[in-house]
XYZ file of N, CA and C in Angstrom:
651
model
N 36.079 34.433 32.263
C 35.551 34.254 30.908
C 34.148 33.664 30.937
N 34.243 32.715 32.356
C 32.640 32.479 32.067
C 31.610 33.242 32.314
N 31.909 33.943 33.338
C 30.505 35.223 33.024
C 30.563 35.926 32.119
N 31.899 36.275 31.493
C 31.126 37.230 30.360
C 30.491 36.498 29.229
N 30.567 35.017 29.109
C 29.576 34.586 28.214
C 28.370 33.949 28.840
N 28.279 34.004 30.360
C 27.228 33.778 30.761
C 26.014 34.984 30.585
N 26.624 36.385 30.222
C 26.152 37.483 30.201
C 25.916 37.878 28.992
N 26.711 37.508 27.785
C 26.686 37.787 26.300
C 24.947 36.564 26.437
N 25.158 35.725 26.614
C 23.863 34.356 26.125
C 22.706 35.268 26.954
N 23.049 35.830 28.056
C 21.636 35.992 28.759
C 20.860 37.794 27.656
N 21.858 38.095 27.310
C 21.478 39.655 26.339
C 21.027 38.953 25.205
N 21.598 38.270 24.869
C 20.949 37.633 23.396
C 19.759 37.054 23.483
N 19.528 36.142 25.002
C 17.993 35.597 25.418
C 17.068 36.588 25.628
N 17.549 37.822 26.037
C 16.400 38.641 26.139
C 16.317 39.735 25.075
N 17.085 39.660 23.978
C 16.865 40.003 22.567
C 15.316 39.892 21.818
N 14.639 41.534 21.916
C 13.117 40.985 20.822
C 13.601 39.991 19.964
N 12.174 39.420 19.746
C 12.246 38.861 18.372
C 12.234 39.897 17.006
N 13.262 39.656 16.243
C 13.475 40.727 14.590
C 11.981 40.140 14.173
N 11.728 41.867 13.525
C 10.665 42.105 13.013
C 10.331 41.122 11.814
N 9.775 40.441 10.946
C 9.453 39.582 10.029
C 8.432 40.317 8.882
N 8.583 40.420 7.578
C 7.348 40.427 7.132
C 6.586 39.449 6.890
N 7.237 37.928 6.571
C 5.898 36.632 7.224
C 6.669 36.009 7.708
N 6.101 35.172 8.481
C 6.488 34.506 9.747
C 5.700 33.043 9.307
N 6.347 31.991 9.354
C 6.460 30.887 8.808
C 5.316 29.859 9.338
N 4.730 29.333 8.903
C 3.411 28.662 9.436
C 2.310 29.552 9.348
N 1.943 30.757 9.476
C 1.035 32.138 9.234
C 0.451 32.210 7.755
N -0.334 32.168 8.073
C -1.089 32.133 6.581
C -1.339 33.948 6.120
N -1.586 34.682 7.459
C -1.698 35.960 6.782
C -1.012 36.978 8.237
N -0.306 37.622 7.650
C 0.720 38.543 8.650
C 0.424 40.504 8.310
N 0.838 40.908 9.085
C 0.543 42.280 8.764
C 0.017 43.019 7.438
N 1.540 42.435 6.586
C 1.237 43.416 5.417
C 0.866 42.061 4.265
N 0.128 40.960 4.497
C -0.475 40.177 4.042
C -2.069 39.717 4.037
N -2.593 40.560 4.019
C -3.881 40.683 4.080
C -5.215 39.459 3.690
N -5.866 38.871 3.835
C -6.616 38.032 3.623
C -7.569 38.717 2.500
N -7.889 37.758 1.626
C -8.934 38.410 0.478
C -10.464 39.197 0.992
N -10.917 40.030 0.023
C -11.900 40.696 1.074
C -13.319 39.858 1.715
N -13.062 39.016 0.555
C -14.794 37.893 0.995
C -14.082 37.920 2.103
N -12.923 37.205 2.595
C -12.787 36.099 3.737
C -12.718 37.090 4.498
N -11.705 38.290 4.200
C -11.871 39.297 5.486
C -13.438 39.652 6.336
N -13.813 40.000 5.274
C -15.661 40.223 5.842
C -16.113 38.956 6.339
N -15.902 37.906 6.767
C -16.573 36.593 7.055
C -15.561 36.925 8.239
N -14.409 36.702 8.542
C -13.600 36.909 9.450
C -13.754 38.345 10.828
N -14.153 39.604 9.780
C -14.479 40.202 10.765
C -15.898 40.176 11.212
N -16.946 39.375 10.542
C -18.240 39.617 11.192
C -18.533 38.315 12.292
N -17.161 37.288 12.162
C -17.344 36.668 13.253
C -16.693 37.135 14.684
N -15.544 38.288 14.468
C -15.009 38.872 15.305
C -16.078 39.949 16.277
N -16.854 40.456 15.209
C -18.115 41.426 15.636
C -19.290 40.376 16.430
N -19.589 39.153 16.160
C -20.399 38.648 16.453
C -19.993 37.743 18.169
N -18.968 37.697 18.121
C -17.847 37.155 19.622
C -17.894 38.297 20.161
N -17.193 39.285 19.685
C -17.661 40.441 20.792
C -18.751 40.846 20.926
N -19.783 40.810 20.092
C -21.085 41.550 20.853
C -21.457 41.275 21.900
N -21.539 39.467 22.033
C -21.712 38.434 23.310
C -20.750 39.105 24.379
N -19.978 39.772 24.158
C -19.004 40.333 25.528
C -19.455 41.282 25.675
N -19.868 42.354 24.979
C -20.347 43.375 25.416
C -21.756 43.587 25.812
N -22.802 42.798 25.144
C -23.913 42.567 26.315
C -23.612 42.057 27.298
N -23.278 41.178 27.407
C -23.080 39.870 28.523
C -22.627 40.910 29.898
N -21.490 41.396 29.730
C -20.762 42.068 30.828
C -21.596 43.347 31.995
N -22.332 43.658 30.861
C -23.306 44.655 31.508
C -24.758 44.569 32.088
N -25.017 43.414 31.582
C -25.702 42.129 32.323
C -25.943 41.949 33.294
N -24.388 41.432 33.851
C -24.009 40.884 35.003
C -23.887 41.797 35.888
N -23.341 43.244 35.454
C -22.655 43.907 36.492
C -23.466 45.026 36.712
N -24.532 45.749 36.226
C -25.366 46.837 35.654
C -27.037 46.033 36.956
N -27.253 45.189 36.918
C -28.063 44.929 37.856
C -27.743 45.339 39.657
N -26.590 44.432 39.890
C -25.623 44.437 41.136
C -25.241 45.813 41.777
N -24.913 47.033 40.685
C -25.150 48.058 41.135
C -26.539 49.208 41.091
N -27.227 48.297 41.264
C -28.414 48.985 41.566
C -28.951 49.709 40.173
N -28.446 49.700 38.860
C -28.628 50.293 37.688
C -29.995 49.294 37.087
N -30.535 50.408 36.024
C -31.843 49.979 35.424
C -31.672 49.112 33.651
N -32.782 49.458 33.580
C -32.330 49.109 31.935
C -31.820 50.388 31.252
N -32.416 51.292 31.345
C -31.834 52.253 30.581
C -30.080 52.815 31.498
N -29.455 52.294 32.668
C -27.980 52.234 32.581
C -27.526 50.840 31.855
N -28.229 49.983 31.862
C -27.435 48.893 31.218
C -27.245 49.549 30.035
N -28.300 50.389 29.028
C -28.258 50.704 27.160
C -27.080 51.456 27.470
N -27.041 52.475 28.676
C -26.033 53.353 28.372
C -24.612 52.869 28.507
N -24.388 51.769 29.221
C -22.720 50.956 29.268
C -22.983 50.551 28.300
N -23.749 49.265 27.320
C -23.751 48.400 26.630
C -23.156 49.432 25.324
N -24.010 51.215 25.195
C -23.126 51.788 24.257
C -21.841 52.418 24.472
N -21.843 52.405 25.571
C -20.545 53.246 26.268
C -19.117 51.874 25.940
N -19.419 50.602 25.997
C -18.544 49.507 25.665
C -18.328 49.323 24.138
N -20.083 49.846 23.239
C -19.527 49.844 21.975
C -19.029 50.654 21.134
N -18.835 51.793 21.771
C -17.942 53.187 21.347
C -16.574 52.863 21.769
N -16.110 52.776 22.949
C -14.651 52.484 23.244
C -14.032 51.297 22.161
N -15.055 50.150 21.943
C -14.640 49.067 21.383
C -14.028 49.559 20.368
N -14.856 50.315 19.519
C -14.664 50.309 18.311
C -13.453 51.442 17.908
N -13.220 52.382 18.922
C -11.969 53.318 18.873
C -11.061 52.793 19.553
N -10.862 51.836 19.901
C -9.149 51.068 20.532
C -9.053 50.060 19.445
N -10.076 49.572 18.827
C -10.177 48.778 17.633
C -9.379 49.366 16.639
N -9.851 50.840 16.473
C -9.374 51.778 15.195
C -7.984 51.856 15.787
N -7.734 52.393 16.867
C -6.614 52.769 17.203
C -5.353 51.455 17.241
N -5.826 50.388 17.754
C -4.397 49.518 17.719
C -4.304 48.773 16.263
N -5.712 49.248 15.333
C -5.166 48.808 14.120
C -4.235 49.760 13.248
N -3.928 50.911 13.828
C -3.387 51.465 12.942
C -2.227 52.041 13.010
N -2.184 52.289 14.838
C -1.137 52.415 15.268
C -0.637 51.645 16.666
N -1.166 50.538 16.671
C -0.628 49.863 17.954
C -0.204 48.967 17.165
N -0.360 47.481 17.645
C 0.190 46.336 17.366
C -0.405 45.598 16.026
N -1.535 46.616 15.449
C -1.922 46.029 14.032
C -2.458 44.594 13.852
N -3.819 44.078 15.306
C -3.697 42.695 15.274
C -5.163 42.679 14.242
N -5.355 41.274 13.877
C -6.787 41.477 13.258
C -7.516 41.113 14.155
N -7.690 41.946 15.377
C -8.808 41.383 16.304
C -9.459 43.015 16.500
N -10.469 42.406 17.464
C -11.481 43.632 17.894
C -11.363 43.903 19.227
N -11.064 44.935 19.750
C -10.670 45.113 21.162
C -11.834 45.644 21.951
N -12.382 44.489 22.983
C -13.976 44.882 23.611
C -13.580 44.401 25.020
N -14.437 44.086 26.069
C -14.303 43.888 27.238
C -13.940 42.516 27.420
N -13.251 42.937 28.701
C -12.609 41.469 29.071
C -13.146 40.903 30.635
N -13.182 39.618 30.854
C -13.702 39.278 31.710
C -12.925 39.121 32.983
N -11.642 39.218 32.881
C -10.470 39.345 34.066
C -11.323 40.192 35.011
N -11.846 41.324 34.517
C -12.461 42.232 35.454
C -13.500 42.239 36.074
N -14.276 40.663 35.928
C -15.595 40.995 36.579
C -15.065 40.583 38.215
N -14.265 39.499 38.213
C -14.010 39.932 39.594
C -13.468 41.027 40.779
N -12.732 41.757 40.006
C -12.016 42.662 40.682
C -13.627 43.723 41.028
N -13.746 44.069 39.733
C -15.478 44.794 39.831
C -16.541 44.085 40.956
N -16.748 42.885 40.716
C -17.700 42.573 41.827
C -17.442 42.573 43.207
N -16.135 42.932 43.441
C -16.039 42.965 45.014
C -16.018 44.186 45.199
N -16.011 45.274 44.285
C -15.809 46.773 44.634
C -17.124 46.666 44.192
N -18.025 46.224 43.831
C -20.026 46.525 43.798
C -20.111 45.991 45.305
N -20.015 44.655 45.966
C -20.271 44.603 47.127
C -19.861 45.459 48.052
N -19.110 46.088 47.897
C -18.588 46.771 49.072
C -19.319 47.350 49.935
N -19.329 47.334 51.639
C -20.104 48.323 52.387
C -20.417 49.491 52.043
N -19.507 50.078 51.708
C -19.908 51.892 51.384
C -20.593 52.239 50.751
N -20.635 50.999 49.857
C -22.189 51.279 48.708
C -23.203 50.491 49.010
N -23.613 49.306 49.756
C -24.880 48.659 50.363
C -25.653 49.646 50.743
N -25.038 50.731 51.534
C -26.097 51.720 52.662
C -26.863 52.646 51.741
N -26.564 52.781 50.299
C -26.964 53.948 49.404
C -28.493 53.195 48.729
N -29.787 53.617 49.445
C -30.788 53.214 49.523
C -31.399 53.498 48.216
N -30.958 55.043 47.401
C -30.993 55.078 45.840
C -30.275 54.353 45.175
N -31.261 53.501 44.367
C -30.666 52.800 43.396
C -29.763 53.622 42.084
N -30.210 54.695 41.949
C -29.309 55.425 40.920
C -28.146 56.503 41.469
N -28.215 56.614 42.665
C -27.166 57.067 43.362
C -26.189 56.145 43.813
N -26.922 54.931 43.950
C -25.490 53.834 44.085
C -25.030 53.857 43.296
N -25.715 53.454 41.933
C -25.122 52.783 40.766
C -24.195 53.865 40.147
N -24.427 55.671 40.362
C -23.399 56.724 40.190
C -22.430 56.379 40.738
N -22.133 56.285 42.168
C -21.051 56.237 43.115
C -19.980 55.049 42.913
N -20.757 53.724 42.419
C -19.422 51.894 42.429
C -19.412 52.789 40.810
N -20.191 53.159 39.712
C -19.406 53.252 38.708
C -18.284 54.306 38.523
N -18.166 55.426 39.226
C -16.814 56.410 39.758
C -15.861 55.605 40.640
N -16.036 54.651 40.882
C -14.953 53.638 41.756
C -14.698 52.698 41.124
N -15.646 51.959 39.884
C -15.067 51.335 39.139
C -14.083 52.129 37.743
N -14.569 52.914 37.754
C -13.783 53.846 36.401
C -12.135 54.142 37.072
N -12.172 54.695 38.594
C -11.223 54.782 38.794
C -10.027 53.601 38.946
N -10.884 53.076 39.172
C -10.097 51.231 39.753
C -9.372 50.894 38.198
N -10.466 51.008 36.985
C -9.822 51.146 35.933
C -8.489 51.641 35.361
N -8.923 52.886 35.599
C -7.995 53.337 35.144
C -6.461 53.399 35.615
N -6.361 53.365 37.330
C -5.006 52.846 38.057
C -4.693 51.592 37.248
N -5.141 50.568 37.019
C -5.250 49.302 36.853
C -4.575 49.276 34.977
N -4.937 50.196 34.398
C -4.450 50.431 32.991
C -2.978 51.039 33.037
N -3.014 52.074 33.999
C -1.629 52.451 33.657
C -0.502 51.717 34.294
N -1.004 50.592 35.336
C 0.073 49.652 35.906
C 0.323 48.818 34.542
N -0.815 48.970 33.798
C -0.409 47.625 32.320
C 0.360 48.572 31.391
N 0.228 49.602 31.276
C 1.335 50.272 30.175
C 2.279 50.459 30.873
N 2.837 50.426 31.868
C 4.261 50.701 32.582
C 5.034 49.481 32.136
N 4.220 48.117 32.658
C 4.499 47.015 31.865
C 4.973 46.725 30.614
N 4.078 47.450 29.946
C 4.032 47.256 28.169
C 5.229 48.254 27.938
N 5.599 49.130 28.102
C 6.440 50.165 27.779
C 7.921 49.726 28.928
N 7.911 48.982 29.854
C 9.327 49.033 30.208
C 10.006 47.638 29.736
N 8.979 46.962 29.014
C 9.345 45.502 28.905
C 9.362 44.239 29.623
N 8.548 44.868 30.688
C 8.778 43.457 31.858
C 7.719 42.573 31.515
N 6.413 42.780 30.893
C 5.637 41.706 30.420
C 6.557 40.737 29.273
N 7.440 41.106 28.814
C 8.296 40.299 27.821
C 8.690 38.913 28.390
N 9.080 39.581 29.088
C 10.224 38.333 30.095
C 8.881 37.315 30.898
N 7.772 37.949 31.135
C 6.795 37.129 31.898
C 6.087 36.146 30.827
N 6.001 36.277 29.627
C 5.523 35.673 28.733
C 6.111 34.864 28.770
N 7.856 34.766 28.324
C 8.696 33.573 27.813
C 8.402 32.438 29.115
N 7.262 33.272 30.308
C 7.713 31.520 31.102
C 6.060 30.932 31.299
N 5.169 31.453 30.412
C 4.099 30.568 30.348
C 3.703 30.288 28.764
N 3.301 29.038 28.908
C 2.727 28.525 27.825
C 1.702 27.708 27.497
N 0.881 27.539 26.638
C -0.115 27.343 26.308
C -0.617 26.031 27.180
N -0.206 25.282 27.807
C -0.995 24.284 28.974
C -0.752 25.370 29.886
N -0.369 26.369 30.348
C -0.593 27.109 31.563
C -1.851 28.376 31.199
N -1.733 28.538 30.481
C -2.845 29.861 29.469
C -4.213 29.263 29.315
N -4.367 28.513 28.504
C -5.389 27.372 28.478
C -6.540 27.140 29.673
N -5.504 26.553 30.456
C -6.688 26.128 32.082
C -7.231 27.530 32.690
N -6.342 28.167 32.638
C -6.626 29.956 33.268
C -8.135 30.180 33.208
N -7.834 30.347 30.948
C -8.541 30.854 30.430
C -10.071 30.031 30.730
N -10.236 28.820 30.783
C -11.051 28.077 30.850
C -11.464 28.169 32.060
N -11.122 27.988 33.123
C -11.303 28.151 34.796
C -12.210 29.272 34.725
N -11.839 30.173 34.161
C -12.492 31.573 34.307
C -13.775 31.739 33.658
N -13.638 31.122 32.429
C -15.242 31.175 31.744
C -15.728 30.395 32.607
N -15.684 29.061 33.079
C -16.509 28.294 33.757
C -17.286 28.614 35.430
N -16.499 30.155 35.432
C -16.561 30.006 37.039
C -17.315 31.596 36.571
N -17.586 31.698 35.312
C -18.643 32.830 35.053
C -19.728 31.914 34.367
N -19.908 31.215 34.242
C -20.694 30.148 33.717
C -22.240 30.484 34.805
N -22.324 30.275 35.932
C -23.708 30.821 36.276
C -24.174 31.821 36.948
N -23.165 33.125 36.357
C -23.948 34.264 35.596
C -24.575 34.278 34.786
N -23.759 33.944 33.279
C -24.239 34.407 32.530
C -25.239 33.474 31.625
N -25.277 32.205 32.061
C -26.470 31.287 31.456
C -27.837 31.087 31.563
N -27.846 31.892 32.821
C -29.551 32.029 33.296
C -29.970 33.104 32.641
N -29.546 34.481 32.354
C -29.825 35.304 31.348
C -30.361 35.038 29.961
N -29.481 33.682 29.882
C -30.063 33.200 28.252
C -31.644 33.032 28.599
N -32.264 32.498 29.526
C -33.535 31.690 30.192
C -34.350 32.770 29.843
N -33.721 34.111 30.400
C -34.942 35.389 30.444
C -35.209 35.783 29.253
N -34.602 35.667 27.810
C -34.722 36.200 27.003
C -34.225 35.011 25.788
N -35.289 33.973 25.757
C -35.137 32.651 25.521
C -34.908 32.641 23.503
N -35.735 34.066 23.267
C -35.527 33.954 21.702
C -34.864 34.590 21.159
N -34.062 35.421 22.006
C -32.809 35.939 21.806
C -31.330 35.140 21.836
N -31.396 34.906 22.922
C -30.195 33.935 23.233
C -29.831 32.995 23.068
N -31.033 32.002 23.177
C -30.547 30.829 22.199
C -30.018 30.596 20.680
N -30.949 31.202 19.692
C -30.397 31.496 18.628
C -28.895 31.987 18.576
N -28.143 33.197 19.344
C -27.214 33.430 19.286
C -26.534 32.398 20.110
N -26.680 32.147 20.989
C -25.523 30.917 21.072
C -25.308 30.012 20.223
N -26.520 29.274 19.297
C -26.217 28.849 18.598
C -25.503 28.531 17.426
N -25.635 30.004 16.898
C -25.016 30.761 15.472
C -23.814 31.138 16.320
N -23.319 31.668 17.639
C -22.263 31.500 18.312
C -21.217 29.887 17.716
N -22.177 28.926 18.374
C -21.005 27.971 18.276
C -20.685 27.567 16.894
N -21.980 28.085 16.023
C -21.725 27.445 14.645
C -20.346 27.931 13.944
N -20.619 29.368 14.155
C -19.488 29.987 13.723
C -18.111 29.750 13.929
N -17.734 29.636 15.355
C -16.792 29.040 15.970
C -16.276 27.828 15.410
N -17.020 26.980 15.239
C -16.825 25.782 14.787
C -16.986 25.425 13.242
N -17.502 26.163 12.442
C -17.307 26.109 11.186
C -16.307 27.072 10.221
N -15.262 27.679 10.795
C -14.764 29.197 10.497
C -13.507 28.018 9.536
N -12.982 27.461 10.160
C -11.812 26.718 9.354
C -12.239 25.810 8.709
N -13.887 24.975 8.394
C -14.395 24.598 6.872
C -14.601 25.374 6.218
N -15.209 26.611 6.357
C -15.468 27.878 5.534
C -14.180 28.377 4.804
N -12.985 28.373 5.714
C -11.750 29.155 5.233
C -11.065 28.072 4.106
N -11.603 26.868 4.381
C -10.857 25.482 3.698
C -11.445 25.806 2.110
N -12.912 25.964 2.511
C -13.528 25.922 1.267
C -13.571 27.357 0.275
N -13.017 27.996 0.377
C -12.809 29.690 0.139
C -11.047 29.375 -0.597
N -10.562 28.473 0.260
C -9.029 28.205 -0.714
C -8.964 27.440 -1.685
């Protein structure tokens, strides 16, 4: 008798969570929409966080492979076309989040060790390198995506979630910006009246989004 209720508790633990139309503490849930001022203040700070990711990334990685300015324009639009169609797409038929789906930084490491690589040092054209690591990074990609939907679709990221939590997520997340920290701050230096301003209006935003939302209620 005791395993079969050791086995009934463990099916019920790994039971989704039932769907909700609001979910308690949430101020705005799927089919609860935020008013349109606040929406537009909300998404132009979402647009304004990602832009910083999508320059930034191509930045860093668009030099290293031997690419010019005119390959950096062409990723920097090549990141803001995808953005904006996985954007469209998981708002309407994926998970419906109110976020903006742009580049992520998990990948600059995996990427920078496939830019160092020998096989591409010896390629003395700079635009023939930078052809060759970006067909090895696209591919690296894309293996790398469908190991995450096998995930997403068989359910095993489920079960990996329930065992971290936010003091384990947190330091990750932080470790990682900090240890991209001098990349991407000397860039601000080269282009001093660009970047500063936006970092600035960066943190303002950041930091004023929940007086703004206070004062809007």
């Amino acid at each position: 008798m005791s395993n079969g209720n050791n086995g009934a508790k463990m099916a019920e633990e790994l039971h989704p969570h039932p769907v909700m139309e609001q979910l308690n503490n949430v101020q705005y849930c799927i089919n609860s929409p935020p008013p349109w001022g606040e929406a537009l203040f909300l998404g132009f700070q979402h647009y304004i966080l990602n832009l910083g990711n999508i320059v930034l990334i191509p930045s860093i990685i668009v030099p290293q492979m031997g690419g010019g300015k005119d390959e950096k324009a062409k990723v920097v639009q090549t990141l803001l076309f995808t953005s904006g169609v996985n954007t469209l797409l998981q708002s309407f038929f994926g998970t419906r989040l109110p976020l903006v789906v742009g580049g992520s930084y998990a990948y600059l490491i995996p990427i920078t060790t496939i830019i160092q690589a020998n096989r591409f040092s010896v390629l003395q054209n700079p635009k023939l390198r930078f052809m060759h690591t970006m067909r090895n990074i696209q591919g690296a990609l894309i293996v790398s995506s469908c190991f995450q939907i096998l995930l997403g679709f068989l359910g095993l990221w489920r079960n990996v979630v329930r065992l971290l939590s936010p003091l384990s997520v947190a330091p990750l997340i932080t470790l990682t910006g900090l240890g991209l920290y001098y990349l991407g701050f000397p860039l601000i230096a080269e282009c001093a009246e660009v970047g500063v301003p936006q970092l600035i209006f960066m943190v303002v935003i950041t930091q004023a989004s929940n007086v703004i939302q206070f004062l809007m209620n």
